[in-house]
Coordinates of N, CA and C in Angstrom, one line a residue:
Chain M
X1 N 0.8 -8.1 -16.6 CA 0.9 -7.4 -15.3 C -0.4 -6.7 -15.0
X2 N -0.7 -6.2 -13.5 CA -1.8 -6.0 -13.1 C -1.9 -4.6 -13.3
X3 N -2.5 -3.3 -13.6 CA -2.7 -2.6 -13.4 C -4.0 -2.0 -12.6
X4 N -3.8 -0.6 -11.7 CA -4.8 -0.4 -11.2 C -4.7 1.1 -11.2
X5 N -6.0 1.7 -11.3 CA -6.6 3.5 -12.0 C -7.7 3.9 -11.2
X6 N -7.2 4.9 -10.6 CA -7.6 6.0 -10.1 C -7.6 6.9 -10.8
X7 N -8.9 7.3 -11.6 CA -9.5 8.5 -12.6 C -9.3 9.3 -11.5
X8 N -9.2 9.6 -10.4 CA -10.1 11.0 -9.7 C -8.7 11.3 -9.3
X9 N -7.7 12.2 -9.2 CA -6.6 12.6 -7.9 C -7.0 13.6 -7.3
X10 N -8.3 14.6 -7.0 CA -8.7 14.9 -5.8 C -10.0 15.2 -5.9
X11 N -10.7 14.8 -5.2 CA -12.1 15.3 -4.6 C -12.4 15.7 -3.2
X12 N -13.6 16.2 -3.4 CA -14.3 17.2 -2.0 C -15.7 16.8 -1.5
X13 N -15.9 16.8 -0.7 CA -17.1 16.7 -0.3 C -17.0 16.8 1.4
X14 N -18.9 17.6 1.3 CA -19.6 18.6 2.2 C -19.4 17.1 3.6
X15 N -19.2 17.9 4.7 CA -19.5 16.9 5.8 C -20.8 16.5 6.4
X16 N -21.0 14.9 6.0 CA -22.3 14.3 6.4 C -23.2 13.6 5.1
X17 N -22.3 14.5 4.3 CA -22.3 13.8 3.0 C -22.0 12.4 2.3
X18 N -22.2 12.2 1.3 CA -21.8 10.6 0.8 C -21.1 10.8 -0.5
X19 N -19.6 10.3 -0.7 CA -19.1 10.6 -1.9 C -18.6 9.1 -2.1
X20 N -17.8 8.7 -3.9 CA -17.8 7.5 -3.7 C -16.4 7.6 -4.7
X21 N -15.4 7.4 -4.5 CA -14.0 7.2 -5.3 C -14.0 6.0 -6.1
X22 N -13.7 6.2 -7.2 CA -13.5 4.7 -8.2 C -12.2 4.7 -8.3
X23 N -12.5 3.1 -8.8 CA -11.3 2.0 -9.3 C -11.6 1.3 -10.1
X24 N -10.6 1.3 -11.0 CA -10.8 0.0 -11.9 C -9.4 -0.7 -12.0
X25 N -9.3 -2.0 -12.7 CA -8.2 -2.9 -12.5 C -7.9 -3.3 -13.9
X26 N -7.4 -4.1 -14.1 CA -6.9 -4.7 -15.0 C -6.4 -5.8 -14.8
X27 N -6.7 -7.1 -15.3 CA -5.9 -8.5 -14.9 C -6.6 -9.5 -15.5
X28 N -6.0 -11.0 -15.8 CA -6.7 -11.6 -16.3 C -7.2 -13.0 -15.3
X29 N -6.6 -12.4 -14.5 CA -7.1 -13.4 -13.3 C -8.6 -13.5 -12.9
X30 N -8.7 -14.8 -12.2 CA -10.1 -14.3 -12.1 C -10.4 -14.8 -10.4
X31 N -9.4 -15.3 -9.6 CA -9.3 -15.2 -8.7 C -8.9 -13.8 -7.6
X32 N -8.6 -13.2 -6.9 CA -7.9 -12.1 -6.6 C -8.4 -11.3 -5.2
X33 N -7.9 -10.3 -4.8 CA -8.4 -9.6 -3.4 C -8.1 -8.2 -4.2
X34 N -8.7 -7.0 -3.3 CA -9.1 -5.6 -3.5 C -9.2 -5.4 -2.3
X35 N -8.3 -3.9 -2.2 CA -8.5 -3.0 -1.1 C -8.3 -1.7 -0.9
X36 N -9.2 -1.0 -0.3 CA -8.7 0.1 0.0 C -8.1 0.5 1.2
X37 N -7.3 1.3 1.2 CA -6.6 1.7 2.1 C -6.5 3.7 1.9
X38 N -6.6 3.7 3.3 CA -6.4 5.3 3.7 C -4.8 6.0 4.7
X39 N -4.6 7.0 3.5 CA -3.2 7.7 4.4 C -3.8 9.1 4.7
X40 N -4.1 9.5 6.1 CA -4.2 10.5 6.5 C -3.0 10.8 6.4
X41 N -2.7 12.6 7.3 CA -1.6 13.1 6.8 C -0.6 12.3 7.7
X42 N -1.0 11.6 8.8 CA -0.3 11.2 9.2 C 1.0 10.2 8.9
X43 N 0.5 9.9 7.6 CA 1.2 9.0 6.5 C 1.0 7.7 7.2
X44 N 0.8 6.9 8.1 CA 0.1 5.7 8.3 C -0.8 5.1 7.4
X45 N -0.6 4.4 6.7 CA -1.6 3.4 5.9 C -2.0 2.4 6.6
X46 N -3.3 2.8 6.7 CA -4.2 2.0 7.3 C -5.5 1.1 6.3
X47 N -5.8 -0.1 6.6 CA -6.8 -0.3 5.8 C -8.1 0.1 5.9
X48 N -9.1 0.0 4.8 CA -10.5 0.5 5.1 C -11.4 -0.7 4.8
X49 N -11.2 -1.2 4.0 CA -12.0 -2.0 3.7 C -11.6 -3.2 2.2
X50 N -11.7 -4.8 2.1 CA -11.4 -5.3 1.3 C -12.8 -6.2 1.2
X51 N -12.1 -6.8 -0.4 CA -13.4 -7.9 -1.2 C -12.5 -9.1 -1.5
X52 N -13.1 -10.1 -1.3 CA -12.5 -11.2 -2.4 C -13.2 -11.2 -3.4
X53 N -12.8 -11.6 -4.4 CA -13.4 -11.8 -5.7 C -14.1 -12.8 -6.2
X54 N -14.0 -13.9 -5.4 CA -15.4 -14.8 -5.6 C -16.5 -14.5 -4.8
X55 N -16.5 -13.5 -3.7 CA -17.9 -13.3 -3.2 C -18.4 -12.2 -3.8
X56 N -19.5 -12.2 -4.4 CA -20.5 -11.9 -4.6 C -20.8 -10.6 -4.0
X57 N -21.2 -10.6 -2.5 CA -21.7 -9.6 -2.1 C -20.6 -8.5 -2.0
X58 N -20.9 -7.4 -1.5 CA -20.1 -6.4 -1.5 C -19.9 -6.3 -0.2
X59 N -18.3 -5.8 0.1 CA -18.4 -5.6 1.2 C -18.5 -4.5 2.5
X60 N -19.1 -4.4 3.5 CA -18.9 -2.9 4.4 C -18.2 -3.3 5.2
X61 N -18.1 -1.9 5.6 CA -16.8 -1.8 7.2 C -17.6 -0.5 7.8
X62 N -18.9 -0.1 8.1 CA -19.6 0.8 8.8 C -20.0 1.6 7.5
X63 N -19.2 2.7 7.5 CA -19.5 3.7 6.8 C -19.1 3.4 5.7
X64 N -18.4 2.7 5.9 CA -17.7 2.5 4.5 C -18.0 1.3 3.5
X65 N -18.5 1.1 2.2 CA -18.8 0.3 1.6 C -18.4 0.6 0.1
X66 N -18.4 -0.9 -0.6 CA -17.4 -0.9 -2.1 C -19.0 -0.9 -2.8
X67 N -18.7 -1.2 -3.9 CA -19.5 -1.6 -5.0 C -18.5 -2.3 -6.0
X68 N -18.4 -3.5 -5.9 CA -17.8 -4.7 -6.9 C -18.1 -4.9 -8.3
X69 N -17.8 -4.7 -9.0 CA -18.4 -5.1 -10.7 C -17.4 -5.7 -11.0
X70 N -17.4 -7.3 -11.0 CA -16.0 -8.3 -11.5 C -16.0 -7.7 -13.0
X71 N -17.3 -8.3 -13.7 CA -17.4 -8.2 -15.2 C -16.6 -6.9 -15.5
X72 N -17.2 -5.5 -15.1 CA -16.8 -4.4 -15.5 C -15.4 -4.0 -14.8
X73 N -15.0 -4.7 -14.0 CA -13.6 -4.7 -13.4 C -13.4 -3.0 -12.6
X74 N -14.5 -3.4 -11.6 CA -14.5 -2.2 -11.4 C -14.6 -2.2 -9.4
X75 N -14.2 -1.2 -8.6 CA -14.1 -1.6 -7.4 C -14.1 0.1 -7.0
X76 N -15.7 0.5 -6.2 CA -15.6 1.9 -5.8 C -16.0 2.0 -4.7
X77 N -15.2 3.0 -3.8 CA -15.6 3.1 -2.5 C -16.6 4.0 -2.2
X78 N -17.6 3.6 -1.0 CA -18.3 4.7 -0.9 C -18.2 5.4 0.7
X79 N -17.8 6.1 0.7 CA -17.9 6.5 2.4 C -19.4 7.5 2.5
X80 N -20.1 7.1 3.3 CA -21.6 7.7 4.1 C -21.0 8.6 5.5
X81 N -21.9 9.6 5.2 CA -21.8 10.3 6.5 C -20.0 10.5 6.5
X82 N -20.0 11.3 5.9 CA -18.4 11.6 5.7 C -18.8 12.4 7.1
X83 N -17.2 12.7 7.5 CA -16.4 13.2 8.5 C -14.9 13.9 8.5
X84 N -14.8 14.9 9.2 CA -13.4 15.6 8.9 C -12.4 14.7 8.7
X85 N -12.3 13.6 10.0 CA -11.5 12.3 10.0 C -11.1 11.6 8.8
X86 N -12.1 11.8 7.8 CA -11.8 11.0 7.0 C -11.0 11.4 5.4
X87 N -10.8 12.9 5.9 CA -9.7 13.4 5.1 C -8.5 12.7 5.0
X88 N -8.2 12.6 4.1 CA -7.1 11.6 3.7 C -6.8 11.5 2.6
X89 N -5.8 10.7 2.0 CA -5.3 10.1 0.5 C -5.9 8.5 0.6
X90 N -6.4 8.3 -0.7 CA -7.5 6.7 -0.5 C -6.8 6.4 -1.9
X91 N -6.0 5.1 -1.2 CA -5.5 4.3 -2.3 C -6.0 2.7 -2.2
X92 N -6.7 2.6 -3.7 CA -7.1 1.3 -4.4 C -5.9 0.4 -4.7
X93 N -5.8 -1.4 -4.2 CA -5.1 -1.6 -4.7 C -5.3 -3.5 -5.1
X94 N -4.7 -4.0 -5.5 CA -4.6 -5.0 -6.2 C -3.8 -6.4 -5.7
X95 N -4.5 -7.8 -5.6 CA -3.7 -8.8 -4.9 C -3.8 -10.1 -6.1
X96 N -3.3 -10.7 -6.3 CA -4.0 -12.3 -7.0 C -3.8 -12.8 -5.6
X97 N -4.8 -14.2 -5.7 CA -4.7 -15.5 -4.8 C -3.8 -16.3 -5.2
X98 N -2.5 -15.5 -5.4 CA -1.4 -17.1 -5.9 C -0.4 -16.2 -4.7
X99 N 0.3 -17.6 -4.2 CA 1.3 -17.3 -3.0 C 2.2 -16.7 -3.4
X100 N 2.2 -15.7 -2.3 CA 3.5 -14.6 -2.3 C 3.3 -13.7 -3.4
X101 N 2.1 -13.5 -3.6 CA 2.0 -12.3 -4.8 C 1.7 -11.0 -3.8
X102 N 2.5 -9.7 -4.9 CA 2.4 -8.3 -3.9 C 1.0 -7.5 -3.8
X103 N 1.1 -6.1 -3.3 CA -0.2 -5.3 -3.9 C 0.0 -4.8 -4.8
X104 N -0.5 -4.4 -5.8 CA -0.5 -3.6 -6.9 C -1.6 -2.1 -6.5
X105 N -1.0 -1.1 -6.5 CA -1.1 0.3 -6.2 C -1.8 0.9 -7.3
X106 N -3.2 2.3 -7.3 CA -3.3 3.2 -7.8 C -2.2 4.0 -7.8
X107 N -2.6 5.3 -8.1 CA -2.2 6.3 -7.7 C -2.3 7.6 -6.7
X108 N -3.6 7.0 -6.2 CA -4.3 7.3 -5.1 C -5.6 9.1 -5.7
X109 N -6.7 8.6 -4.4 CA -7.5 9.6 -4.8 C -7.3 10.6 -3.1
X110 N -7.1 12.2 -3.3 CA -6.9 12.6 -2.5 C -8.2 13.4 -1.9
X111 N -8.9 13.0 -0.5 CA -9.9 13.4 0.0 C -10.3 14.6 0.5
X112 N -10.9 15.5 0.7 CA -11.4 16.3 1.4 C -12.4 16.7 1.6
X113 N -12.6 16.8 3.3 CA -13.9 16.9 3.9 C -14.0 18.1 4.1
X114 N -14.9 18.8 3.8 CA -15.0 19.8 3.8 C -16.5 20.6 5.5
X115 N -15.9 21.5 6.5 CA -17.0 21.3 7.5 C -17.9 22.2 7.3
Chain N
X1 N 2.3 -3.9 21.2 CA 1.4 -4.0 19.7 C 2.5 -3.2 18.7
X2 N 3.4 -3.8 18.4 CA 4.6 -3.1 17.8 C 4.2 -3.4 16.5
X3 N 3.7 -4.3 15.5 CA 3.2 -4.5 14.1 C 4.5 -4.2 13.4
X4 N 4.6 -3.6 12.5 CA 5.7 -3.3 11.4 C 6.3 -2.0 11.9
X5 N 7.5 -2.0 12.5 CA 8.4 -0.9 12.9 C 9.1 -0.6 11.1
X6 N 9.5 0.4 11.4 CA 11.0 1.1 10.4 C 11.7 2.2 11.0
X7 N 13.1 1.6 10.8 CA 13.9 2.4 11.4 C 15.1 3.1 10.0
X8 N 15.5 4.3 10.2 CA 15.1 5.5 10.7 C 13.5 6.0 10.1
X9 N 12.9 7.3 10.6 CA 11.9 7.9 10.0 C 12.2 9.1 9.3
X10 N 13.6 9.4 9.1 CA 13.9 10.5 8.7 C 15.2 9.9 8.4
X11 N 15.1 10.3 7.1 CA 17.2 10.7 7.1 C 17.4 11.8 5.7
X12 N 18.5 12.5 5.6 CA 19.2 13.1 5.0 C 20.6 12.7 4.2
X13 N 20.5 12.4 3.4 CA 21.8 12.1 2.4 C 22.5 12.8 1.8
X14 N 23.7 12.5 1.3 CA 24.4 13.5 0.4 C 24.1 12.0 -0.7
X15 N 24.3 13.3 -2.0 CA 24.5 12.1 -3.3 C 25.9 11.2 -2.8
X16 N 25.7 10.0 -3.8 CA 27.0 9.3 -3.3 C 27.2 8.3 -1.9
X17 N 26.0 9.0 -1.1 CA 26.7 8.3 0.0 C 25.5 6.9 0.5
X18 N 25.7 5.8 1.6 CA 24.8 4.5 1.3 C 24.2 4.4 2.5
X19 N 23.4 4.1 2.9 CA 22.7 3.3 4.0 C 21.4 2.4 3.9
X20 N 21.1 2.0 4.9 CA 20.1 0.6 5.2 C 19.2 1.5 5.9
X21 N 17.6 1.1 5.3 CA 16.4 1.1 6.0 C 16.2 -0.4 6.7
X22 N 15.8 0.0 7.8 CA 15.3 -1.7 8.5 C 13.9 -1.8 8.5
X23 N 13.4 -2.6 8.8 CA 12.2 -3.0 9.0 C 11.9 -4.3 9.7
X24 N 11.4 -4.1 10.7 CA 10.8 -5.3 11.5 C 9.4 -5.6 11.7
X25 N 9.1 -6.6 12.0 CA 7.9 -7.0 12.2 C 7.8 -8.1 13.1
X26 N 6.8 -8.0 13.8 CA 6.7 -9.2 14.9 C 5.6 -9.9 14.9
X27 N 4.9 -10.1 13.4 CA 3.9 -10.6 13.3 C 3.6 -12.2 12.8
X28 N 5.3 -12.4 12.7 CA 5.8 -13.9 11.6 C 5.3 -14.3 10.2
X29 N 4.7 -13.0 10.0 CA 4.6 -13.1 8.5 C 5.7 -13.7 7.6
X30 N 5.1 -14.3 6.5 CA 6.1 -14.6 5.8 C 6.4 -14.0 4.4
X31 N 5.7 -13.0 3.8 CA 5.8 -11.9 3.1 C 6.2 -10.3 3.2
X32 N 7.1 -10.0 2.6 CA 7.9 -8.2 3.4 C 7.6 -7.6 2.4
X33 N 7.6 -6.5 2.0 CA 7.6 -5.6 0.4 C 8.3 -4.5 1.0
X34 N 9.1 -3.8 0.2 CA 9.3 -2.5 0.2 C 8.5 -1.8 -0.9
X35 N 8.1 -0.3 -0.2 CA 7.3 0.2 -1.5 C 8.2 1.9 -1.5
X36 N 8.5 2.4 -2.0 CA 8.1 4.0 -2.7 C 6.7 4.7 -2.8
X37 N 6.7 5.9 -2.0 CA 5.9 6.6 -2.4 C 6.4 8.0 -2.8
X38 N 5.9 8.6 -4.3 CA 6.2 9.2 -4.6 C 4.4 10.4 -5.4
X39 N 4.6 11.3 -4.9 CA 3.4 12.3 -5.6 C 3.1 11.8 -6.8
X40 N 1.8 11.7 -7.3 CA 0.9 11.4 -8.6 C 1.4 10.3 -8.9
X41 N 2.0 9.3 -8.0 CA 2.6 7.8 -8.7 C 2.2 6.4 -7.5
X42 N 1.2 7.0 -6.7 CA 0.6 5.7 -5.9 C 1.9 5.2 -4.9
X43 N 1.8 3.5 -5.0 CA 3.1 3.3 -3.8 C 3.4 2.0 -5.4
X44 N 5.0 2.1 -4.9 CA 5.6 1.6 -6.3 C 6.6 0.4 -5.4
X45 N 6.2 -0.8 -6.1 CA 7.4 -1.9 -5.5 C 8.5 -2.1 -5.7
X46 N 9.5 -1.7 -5.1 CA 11.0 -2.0 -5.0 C 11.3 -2.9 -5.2
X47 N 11.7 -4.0 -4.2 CA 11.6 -5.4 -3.8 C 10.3 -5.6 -3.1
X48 N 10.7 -7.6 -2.9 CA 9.9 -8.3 -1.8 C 10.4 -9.5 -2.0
X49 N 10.2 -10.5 -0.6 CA 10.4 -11.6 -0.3 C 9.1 -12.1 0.7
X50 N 9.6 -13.5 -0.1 CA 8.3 -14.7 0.1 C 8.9 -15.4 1.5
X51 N 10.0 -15.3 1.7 CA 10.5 -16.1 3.1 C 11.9 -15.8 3.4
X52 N 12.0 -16.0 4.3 CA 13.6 -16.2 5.0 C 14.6 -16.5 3.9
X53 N 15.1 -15.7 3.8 CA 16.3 -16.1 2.8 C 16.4 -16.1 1.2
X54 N 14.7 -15.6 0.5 CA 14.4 -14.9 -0.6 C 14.1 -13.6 -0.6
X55 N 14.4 -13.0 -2.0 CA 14.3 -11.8 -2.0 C 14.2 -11.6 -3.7
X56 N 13.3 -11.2 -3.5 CA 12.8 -10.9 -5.6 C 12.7 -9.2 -6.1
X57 N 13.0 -8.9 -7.5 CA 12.7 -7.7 -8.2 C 11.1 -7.0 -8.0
X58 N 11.1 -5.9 -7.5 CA 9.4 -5.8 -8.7 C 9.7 -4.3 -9.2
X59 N 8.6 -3.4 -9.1 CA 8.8 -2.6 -10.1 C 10.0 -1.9 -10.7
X60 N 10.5 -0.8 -9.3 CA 11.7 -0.2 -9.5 C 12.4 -1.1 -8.8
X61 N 13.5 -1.8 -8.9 CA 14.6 -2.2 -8.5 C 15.8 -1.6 -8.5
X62 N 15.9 -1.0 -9.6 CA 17.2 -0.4 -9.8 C 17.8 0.6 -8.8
X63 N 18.8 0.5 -8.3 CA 19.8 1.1 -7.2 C 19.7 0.9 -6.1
X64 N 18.8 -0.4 -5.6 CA 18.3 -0.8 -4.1 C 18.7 -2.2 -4.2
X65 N 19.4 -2.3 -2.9 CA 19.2 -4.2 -2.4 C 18.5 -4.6 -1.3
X66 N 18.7 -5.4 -1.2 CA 17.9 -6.1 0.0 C 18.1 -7.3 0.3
X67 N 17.8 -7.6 2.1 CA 18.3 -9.0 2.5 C 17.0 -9.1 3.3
X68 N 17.2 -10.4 3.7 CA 16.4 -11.5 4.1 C 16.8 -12.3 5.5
X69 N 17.3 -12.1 6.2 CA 18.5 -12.9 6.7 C 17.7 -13.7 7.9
X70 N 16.5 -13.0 8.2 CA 16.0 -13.7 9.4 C 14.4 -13.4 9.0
X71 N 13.5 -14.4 9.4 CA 12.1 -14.1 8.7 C 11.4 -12.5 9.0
X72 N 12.0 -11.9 10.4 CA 11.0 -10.7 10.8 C 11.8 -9.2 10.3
X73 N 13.3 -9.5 10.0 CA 13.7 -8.3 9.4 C 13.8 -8.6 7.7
X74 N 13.6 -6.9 6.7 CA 13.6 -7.0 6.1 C 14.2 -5.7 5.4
X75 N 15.8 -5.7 4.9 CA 16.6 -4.6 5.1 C 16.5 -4.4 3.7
X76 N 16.4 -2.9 3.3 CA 16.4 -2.0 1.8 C 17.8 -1.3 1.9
X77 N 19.0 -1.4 1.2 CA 19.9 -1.0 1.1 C 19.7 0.2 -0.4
X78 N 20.8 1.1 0.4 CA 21.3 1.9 -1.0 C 22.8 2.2 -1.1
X79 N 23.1 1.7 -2.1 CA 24.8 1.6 -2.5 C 25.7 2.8 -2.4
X80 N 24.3 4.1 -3.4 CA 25.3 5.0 -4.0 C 23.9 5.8 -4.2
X81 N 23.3 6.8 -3.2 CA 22.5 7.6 -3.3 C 22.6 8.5 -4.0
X82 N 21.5 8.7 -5.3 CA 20.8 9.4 -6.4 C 19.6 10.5 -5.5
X83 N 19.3 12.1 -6.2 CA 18.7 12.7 -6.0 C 17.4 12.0 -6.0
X84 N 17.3 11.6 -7.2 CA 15.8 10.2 -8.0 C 15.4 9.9 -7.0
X85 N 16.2 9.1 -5.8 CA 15.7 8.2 -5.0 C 15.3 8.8 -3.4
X86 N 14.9 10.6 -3.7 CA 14.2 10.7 -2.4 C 12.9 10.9 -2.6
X87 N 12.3 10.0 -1.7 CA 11.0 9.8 -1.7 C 10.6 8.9 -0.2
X88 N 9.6 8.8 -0.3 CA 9.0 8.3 1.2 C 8.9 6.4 1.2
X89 N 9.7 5.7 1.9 CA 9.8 4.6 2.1 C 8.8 4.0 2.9
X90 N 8.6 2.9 2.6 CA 7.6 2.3 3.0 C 7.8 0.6 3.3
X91 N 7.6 0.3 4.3 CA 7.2 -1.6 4.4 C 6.3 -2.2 4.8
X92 N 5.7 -3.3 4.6 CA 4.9 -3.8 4.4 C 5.1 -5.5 5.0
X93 N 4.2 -5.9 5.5 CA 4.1 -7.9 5.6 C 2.8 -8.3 5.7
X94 N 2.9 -9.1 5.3 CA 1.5 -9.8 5.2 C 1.5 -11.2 5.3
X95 N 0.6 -12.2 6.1 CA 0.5 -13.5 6.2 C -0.4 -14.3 4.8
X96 N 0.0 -15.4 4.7 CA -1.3 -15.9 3.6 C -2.1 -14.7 2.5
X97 N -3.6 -14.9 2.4 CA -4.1 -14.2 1.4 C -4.4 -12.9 2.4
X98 N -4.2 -12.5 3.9 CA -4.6 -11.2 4.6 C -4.5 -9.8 4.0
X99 N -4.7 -8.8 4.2 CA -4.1 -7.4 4.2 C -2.4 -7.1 4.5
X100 N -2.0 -6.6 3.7 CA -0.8 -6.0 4.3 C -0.8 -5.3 5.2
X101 N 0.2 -4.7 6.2 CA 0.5 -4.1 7.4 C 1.6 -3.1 7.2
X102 N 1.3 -2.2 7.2 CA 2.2 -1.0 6.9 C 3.1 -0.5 8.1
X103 N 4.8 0.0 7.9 CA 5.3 0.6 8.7 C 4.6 2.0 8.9
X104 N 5.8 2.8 9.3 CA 4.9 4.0 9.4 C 5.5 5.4 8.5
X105 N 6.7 4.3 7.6 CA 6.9 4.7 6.7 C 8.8 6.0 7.0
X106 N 9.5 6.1 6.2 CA 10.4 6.4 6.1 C 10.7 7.9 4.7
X107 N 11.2 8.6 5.6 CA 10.9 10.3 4.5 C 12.8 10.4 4.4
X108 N 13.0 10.0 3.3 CA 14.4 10.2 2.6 C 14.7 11.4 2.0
X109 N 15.6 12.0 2.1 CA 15.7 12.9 1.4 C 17.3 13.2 0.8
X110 N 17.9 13.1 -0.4 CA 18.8 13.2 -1.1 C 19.6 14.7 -1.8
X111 N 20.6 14.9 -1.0 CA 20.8 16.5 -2.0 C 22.1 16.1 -2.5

């Protein structure tokens, strides 16, 4: 089974700042998808940003960018130029490329922008 | 732009007693999840179904059902409500290898 870890359950950081939440996974797959996703309080889970696992490069979504380490099984978000907005709960989570498979969940890292 | 509804957003139970969370979606996906969210435990899988008329185990299953009966609804039953089981509901669809799509989630509460 897949596991997925969130070392951090809350951090802080100054507005305009750059902070970066880790993830690591577990699995023996070597095909797979990663993503993060953000729940403000509004409890909407929204996504932020995803990787496939055969590319290579890493991916952004503006502010937002991962850093991928397949070998080290490792997947961390970085948000730039943070913003009050982006206070939130940021949960890492886990897919294989075989049909009909679920997400597999951290435990989420809880954000705060601080102004 | 309706994406993944759930109906109700709120409810209150007595132990003992049963009802159905719905969930719709109008996006023809052919993947649903139910999840749990519960403090310092991430979102935890209930059920899920791969299509119309499947419906599989995942993490916690125990004291929940679920049906399938038409591809866009995807109903989470409870038989016989436990205190255990209040926590914040969640559903989910996703097409092929895409992102899942989140309702906007369901806050249960059991006394």
């Amino acid at each position: 089974a897949q596991t997925v870890t969130q070392s951090q359950p809350e951090m802080s950081v100054q507005e305009a700042e750059t902070v970066t939440l880790s993830c690591t996974y577990d699995t023996s797959e070597s095909n797979y998808y990663l993503f993060w996703y953000k729940q403000p309080p509004s409890r909407q889970m929204i996504l932020v940003i995803r990787q496939e696992a055969y590319k290579q490069q890493n991916a952004t979504e503006n502010r937002f960018s991962v850093n991928f380490q397949k070998a080290a099984k490792s997947f961390s978000l970085k948000i730039s130029d943070s913003q009050l907005g982006d206070t939130a709960m940021y949960f890492c989570a886990f897919m294989r490329a075989s049909s009909g498979d679920k997400l597999t969940f951290g435990t989420g890292t809880r954000l705060a922008v601080r102004p | 732009n309706a994406g993944v509804t759930q109906t109700p957003k709120f409810r209150v139970l007595k132990t003992g007693q049963s009802m159905t969370l719905l969930c719709a979606q109008d996006m023809n996906h052919e993947y649903m999840y139910w999840y749990r969210q519960d403090p310092g435990m991430g979102l935890r899988l209930i059920h899920y179904s791969v299509g119309e008329g499947t419906t599989a185990k995942g993490e916690v299953p125990d004291g929940y059902n679920v049906s399938r009966l038409k591809k866009q609804n995807f109903l989470l039953g409870l038989e016989s409500a436990a205190p255990s089981q209040t926590s914040v509901y969640f559903c989910a669809s996703r097409r092929g290898y895409t992102e899942a799509f989140f309702g906007q989630g369901t806050r249960l509460t059991v006394v």
